[in-house]
Amino acid sequence: MENNQRLVVEGGYPLLGTTRVSGAKNAALPILAACILTTGDFRIANIPPLMDIKVMIKMLNALGVRAEYLANDQVVIRNNRKIRHIAPYELVTAMRASFFVAGPILARTGFAKVPLPGGCAIGIRPLDIHINGFKAMGVDINIEHGFVQMTAKSLRGARIYLDFPSVGATENIMMAATLADGTTIIENAAQEPEIDDLANFLIQAGACIEGAGSSTITIQGVSRLVGRDYAVIPDRVEVGTLMIAAAVTRGDVCIKGAVPDHIEPIIRKLKDAGVGVDVTPTDIRVVGSDTITSVDIETMPFPGFPTDMQAQFMALLSIARGIGIVTERIFENRFMHVSELMRLGADIRVDQRQAIVKGVPQLWGAEVKITDLRAGAALIIAGLVANGQTRIYGLDHLRRGYYELPQKLERLGARIHLI
Ligand code: UD1
């Protein structure tokens, strides 16, 4: 039944009005995993009810942490029982971010058995950086029968240089280090805002962490963490997506609850393209212009242009004046949206890690399929500006990561409905 569901977008209507951003999925997931480290009863607020979040909540319950989703974006955590060692196969394979539980289980119990997350639509996404970090902390690793088995008599602090500033590895190692013996220094750490948010949650629970949000993070292990109420940061990818939707439809939209510092590259690139962007400490207003000019983008670790915004920005470049070059530096296979954008009339040529986007005066409605989460947002953006009706299939991808995106767009005046 689910598979036949589609979004129908009638293009050509400007987005107008005010909207509010939801909590960040990519901050909420590691923070929920970090609850394995923290004993006590507490609440985490600003957690959007997304499919990925529900998977993580199931995971916590399977591991012995009682986690319950309340209405109003809150999760109640009760962590007073023994932690189980084995992460269920069906949950890890449903979502790669489930591997975040490895570091916390290890730190609490000294033994973790977590299935390999397996392939992923946007690339192979190996785990070597996580695993090398754990090894440096004295963990024995055995990979067999599809499981990563990790054993540590005692987890000890270490100096760990990451070959690449992986977001997940930085988070996993940082979580493990909070309860390790001694000091861990993570060098070439990822600097994404979600790492800072995770560190703040852990610090509030009693962890000793310095430098999160910079390339060197120092963690002094402590003997226990006690969870405290916390609220997750707003979703910078949702903000960026709404900004681009407002820009392509030549709309005028105020996005409330955003943190402008988190989306500086999007603001810069949209301004370079001729889009009006006004920023206050908590709100962002986007005013579309008659002509959008092509710009080049290159995805990079934070504070570079986020890979999670690449597909949406490509939708904008599809109707910009001139040629824009999109270079994808984070994932090796993140251009699957190109063929779908081309079905809508976009003129794009892919050459290995680059897509050359020649702006066209008009996209045309067509039937398209979502291949991954951010590709879904790109297709909606393209549909909003295309001439006629765009029918978008594969909505499960979208529900994994955007909370009510079609509804938010509809409230801003988009003609978009679910069939
Ligand atoms: C997180 C985000 C995801 C975002 C990505 C990059 C979450 C839940 N997801 O994913 O939305 O697109 O950051 O900003 O926060 N890599 C290795 N070995 C490793 C780990 C990663 O080679 O051990 C590679 C990956 O294959 C990829 C690159 O490093 O090419 C970046 O991955 P990483 O930063 O780890 O992304 P995730 O944490 O999986």
Coordinates of N, CA, C and O and ligand atoms in Angstrom, one line a residue, residues 25-26 29-30 96-97 100 122 124-131 164-169 171 192 236 307-308 330-332 334 374, ligand 1:
K25 N 17.4 15.8 13.2 CA 17.5 14.3 13.2 C 18.9 13.9 13.5 O 19.2 13.0 14.4
N26 N 19.9 14.5 12.8 CA 21.3 14.1 13.0 C 21.9 14.5 14.3 O 23.0 14.0 14.6
L29 N 19.7 11.6 16.9 CA 20.1 10.2 16.8 C 21.3 9.9 17.7 O 21.2 9.0 18.6
P30 N 22.4 10.6 17.6 CA 23.5 10.3 18.6 C 23.2 10.6 20.0 O 23.7 9.9 20.9
R96 N 21.8 3.1 9.2 CA 23.2 3.0 9.5 C 23.6 3.7 10.8 O 24.5 3.2 11.5
A97 N 22.9 4.7 11.2 CA 23.2 5.5 12.4 C 23.0 4.6 13.7 O 23.4 5.0 14.7
F100 N 25.8 4.0 16.0 CA 26.2 4.9 17.1 C 26.1 4.2 18.5 O 26.7 4.7 19.5
I122 N 23.7 5.8 -0.9 CA 24.6 6.9 -1.4 C 26.1 6.5 -1.2 O 27.0 7.4 -1.3
I124 N 29.3 3.3 -0.1 CA 29.6 2.1 0.7 C 29.6 2.4 2.2 O 29.2 1.6 3.0
R125 N 30.1 3.6 2.6 CA 30.2 4.0 4.0 C 30.8 3.0 4.9 O 30.1 2.4 5.7
P126 N 32.0 2.8 4.8 CA 32.7 1.8 5.7 C 32.7 2.3 7.2 O 32.3 3.5 7.5
L127 N 33.3 1.5 8.1 CA 33.3 1.8 9.5 C 34.7 1.8 10.0 O 35.0 1.9 11.2
D128 N 35.7 1.8 9.1 CA 37.1 1.7 9.5 C 37.5 2.8 10.5 O 38.3 2.5 11.5
I129 N 37.0 4.0 10.4 CA 37.5 5.1 11.2 C 37.0 4.9 12.7 O 37.7 5.1 13.6
H130 N 35.7 4.4 12.7 CA 35.1 4.1 14.1 C 36.0 3.0 14.7 O 36.4 3.1 15.9
I131 N 36.2 2.0 13.9 CA 36.9 0.8 14.5 C 38.3 1.1 14.9 O 38.8 0.6 15.9
F164 N 39.9 10.8 8.2 CA 38.9 11.7 7.6 C 38.0 12.2 8.8 O 37.7 11.4 9.6
P165 N 37.6 13.5 8.7 CA 36.7 13.9 9.9 C 35.3 13.4 9.8 O 34.3 14.1 9.5
S166 N 35.2 12.1 10.0 CA 33.9 11.4 9.9 C 33.0 11.9 11.1 O 33.4 11.9 12.3
V167 N 31.8 12.2 10.8 CA 30.8 12.7 11.8 C 30.5 11.6 12.8 O 30.7 11.7 14.0
G168 N 30.1 10.4 12.2 CA 29.7 9.3 13.0 C 30.9 8.8 13.9 O 30.7 8.4 15.1
A169 N 32.1 8.7 13.3 CA 33.2 8.2 14.1 C 33.6 9.1 15.2 O 33.9 8.7 16.3
E171 N 31.6 11.0 16.8 CA 30.6 10.9 17.8 C 30.7 9.6 18.6 O 30.7 9.6 19.8
E192 N 31.0 19.4 12.9 CA 29.6 19.7 12.6 C 28.8 20.1 13.9 O 29.2 19.7 15.0
R236 N 19.5 22.0 10.6 CA 20.0 23.0 9.6 C 19.8 22.5 8.2 O 19.6 23.4 7.3
T307 N 27.1 18.1 2.3 CA 26.7 17.1 1.3 C 25.2 16.9 1.4 O 24.5 16.6 0.4
D308 N 24.6 17.1 2.6 CA 23.2 16.8 2.8 C 22.3 17.9 2.1 O 21.1 17.9 2.1
I330 N 32.2 14.2 -0.4 CA 32.1 13.4 0.9 C 31.7 12.0 0.5 O 32.2 11.0 1.1
F331 N 30.7 11.8 -0.4 CA 30.2 10.5 -0.7 C 30.6 10.2 -2.2 O 30.5 11.0 -3.0
E332 N 30.9 8.9 -2.5 CA 31.3 8.5 -3.8 C 30.2 8.3 -4.8 O 30.3 8.2 -6.0
R334 N 26.7 10.0 -4.8 CA 25.6 10.8 -4.4 C 25.0 11.7 -5.5 O 24.6 12.8 -5.2
R374 N 17.7 13.1 0.8 CA 17.9 14.5 0.4 C 17.5 14.6 -1.1 O 17.1 15.7 -1.5
Ligands
UD1_1 C1 26.6 11.8 8.9 C2 25.2 12.3 8.7 C3 24.8 12.3 7.2 C4 25.8 13.2 6.5 C5 27.2 12.7 6.8 C6 28.3 13.7 6.2 C7 24.1 11.4 10.7 C8 23.1 10.4 11.3 N1 24.3 11.3 9.4 O1 26.7 10.5 8.4 O2 23.5 12.8 7.1 O3 25.6 13.1 5.1 O4 27.4 12.7 8.2 O5 28.1 15.0 6.6 O6 24.6 12.2 11.4 N2 33.8 7.0 6.1 C9 34.8 6.1 6.1 N3 35.0 5.3 7.2 C10 34.3 5.5 8.3 C11 33.3 6.4 8.4 C12 33.1 7.2 7.3 O7 35.4 5.9 5.0 O8 34.6 4.7 9.3 C13 33.5 7.8 5.0 C14 32.1 7.6 4.4 O9 32.0 6.5 3.6 C15 31.8 8.9 3.7 C16 32.5 9.9 4.6 O10 33.5 9.2 5.3 O11 32.3 8.9 2.4 C17 31.7 10.7 5.5 O12 31.0 9.9 6.4 P1 30.6 10.3 7.9 O13 31.0 11.7 8.1 O14 31.0 9.2 8.8 O15 29.0 10.3 7.7 P2 28.0 9.6 8.7 O16 28.4 9.9 10.1 O17 27.7 8.2 8.3

